[in-house]
XYZ file of N, CA and C in Angstrom:
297
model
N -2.076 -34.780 -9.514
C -1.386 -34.513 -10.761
C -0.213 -35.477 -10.852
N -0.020 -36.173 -11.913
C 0.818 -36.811 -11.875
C 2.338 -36.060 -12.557
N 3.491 -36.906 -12.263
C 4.474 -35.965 -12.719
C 4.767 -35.352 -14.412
N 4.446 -36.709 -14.810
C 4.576 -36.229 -16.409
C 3.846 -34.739 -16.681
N 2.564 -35.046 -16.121
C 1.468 -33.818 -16.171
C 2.713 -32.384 -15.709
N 2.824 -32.581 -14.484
C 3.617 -31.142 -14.460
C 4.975 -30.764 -15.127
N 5.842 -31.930 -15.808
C 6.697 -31.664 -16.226
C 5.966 -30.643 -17.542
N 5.175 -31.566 -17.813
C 4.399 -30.932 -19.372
C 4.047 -29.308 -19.216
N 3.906 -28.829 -17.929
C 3.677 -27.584 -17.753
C 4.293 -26.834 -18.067
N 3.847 -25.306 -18.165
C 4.792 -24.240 -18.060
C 5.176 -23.843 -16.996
N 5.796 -23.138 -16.582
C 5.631 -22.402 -14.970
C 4.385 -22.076 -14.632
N 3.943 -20.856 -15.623
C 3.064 -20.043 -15.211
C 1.585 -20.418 -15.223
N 1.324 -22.238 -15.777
C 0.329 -23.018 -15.903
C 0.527 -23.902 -14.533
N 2.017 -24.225 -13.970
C 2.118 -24.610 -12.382
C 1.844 -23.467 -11.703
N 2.040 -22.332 -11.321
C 1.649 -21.337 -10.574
C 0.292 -21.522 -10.092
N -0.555 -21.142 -11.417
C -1.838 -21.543 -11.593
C -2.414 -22.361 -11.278
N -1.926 -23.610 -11.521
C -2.231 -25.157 -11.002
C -2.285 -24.795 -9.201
N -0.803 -24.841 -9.025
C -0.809 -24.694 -7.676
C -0.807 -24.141 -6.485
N -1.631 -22.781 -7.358
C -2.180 -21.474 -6.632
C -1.151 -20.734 -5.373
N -1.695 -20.151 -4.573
C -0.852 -19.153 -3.443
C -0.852 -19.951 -1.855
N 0.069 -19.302 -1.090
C -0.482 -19.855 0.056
C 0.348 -21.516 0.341
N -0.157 -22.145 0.931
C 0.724 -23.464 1.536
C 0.481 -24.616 0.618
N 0.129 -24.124 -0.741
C -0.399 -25.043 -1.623
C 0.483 -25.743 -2.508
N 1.845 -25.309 -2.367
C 2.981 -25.693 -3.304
C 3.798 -26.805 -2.874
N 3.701 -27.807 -3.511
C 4.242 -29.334 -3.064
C 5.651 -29.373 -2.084
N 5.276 -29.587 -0.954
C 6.688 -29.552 -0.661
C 7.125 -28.480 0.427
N 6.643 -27.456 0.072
C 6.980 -26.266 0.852
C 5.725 -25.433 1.658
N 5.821 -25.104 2.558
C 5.295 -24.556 3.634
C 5.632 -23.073 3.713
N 4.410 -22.106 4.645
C 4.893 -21.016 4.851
C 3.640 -21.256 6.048
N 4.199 -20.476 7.670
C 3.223 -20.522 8.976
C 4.052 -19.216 9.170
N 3.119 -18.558 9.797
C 3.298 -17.292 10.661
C 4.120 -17.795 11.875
N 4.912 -16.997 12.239
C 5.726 -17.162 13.164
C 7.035 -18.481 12.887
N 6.583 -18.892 12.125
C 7.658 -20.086 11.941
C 8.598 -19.728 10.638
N 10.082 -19.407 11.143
C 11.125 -18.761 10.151
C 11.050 -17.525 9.605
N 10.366 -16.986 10.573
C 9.453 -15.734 9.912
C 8.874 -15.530 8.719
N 7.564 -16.296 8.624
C 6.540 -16.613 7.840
C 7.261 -16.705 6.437
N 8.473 -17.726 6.308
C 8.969 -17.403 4.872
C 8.773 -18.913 4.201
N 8.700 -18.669 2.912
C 8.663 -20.397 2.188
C 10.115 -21.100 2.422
N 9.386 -22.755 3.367
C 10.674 -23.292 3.627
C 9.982 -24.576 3.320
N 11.212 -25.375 3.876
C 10.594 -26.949 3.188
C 10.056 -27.627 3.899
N 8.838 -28.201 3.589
C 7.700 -28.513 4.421
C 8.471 -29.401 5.798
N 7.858 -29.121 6.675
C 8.104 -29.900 8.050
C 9.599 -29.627 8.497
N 9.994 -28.779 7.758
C 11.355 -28.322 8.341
C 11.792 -26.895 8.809
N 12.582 -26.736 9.457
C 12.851 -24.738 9.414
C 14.316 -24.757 8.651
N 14.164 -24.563 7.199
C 14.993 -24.711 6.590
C 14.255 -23.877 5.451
N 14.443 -22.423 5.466
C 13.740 -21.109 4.182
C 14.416 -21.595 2.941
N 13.653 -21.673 2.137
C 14.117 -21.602 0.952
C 14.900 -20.540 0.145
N 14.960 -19.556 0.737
C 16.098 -18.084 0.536
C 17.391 -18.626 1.419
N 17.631 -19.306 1.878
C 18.669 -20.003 2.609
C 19.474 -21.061 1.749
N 18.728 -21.796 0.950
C 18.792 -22.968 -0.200
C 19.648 -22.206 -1.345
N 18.640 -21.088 -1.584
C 19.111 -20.195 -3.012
C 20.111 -19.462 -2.667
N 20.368 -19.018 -1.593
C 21.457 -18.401 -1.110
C 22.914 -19.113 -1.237
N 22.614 -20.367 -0.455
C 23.733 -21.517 -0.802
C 24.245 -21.499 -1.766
N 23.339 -21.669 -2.718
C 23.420 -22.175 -4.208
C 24.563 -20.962 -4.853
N 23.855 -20.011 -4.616
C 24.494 -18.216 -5.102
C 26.225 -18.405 -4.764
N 26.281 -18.989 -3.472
C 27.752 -19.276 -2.790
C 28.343 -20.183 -3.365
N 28.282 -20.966 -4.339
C 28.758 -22.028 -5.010
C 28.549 -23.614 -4.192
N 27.727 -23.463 -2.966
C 27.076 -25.130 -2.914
C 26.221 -25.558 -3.947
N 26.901 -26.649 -4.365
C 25.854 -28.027 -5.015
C 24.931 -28.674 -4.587
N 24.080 -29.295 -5.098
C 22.969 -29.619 -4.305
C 23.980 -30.655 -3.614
N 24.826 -31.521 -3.850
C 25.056 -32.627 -2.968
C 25.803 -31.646 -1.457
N 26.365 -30.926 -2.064
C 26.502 -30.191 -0.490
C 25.766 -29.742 0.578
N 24.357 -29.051 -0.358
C 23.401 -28.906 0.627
C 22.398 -29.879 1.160
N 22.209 -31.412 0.502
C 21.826 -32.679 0.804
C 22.669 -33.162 2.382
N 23.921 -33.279 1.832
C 25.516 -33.597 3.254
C 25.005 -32.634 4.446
N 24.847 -31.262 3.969
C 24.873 -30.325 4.941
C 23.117 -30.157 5.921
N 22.166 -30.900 5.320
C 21.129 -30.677 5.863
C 20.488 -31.995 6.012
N 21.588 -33.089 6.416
C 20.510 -34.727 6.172
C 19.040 -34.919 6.173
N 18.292 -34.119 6.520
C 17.024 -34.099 6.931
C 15.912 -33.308 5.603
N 16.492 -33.299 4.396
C 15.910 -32.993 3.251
C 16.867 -34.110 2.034
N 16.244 -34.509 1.567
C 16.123 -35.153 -0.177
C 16.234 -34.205 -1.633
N 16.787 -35.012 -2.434
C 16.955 -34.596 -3.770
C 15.481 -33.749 -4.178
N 14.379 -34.801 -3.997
C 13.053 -33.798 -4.055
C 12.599 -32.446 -3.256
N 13.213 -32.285 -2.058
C 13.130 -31.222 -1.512
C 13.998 -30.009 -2.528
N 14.998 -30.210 -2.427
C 15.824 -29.165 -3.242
C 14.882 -29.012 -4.647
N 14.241 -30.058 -5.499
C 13.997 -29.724 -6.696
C 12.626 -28.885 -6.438
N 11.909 -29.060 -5.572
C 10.603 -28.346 -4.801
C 11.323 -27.155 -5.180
N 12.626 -26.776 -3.994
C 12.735 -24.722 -3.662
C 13.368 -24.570 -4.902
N 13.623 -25.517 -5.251
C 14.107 -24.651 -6.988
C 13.103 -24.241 -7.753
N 12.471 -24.851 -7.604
C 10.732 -24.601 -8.441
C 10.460 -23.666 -7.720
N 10.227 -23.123 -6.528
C 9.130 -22.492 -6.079
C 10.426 -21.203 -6.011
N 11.436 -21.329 -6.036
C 12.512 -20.087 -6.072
C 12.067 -19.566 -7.141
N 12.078 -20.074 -8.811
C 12.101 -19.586 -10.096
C 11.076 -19.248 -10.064
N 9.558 -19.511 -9.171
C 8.269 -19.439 -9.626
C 8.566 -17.909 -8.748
N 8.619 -17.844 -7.505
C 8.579 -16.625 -7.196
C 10.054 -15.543 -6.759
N 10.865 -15.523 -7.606
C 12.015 -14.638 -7.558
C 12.217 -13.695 -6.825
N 10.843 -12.996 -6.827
C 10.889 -11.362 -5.586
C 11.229 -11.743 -4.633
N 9.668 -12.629 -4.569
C 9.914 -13.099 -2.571
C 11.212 -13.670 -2.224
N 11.529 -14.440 -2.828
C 13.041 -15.271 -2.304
C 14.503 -13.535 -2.137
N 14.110 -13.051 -3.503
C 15.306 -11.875 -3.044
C 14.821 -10.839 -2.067
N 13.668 -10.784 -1.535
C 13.269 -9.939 -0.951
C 14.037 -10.363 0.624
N 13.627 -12.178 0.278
C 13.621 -12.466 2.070
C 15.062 -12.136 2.357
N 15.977 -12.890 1.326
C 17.410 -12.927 1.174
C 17.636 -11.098 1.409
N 17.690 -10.111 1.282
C 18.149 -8.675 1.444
C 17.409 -8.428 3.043
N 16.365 -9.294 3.203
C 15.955 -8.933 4.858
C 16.854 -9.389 5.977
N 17.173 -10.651 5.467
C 17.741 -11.146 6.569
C 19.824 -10.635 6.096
N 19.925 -10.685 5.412
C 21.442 -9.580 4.956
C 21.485 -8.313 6.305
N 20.151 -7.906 6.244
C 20.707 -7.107 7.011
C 20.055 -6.935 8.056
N 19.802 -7.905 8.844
C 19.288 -8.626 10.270
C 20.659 -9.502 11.213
């Protein structure tokens, strides 16, 4: 898919597009790794960690400084896949609150 193509999308026509499971550009989910939560591919860095930041008033350039090992495209990935799935991200975020 090229990008224009997905900009042209809706969400819920990317969802669709890019179905369930480890299929979402960018981001990863393995059993046992971060405790099976969506993080950014090849990293242990959850994406409820990202959105969490964000909630705290980091900017993406803070969380770029603060994690050298992810890109502008990484962040725009868990932003996408945050808005696409809202539960899961507040779900993980209230698990680990109180872990």
């Amino acid at each position: 898919m090229y990008y224009k193509e997905a900009i042209a999308m809706t969400l819920k026509e990317l969802k669709q597009h890019q179905g369930l499971g480890n299929t979402w550009q960018g981001i990863e989910k393995t059993p046992g790794v971060c405790g099976g939560d969506a993080r950014i591919a090849s990293t242990r860095i959850p994406i409820w960690v990202l959105v969490e930041a964000l909630r705290l008033g980091y900017s993406d350039h803070d969380l770029l400084k603060s994690y050298p090992t992810i890109c502008a495209s990484d962040l725009a990935n868990a932003w996408a896949y945050a808005q696409a799935y809202p539960d899961e991200i507040e779900c993980a975020i209230q698990r680990n609150e109180v872990a």
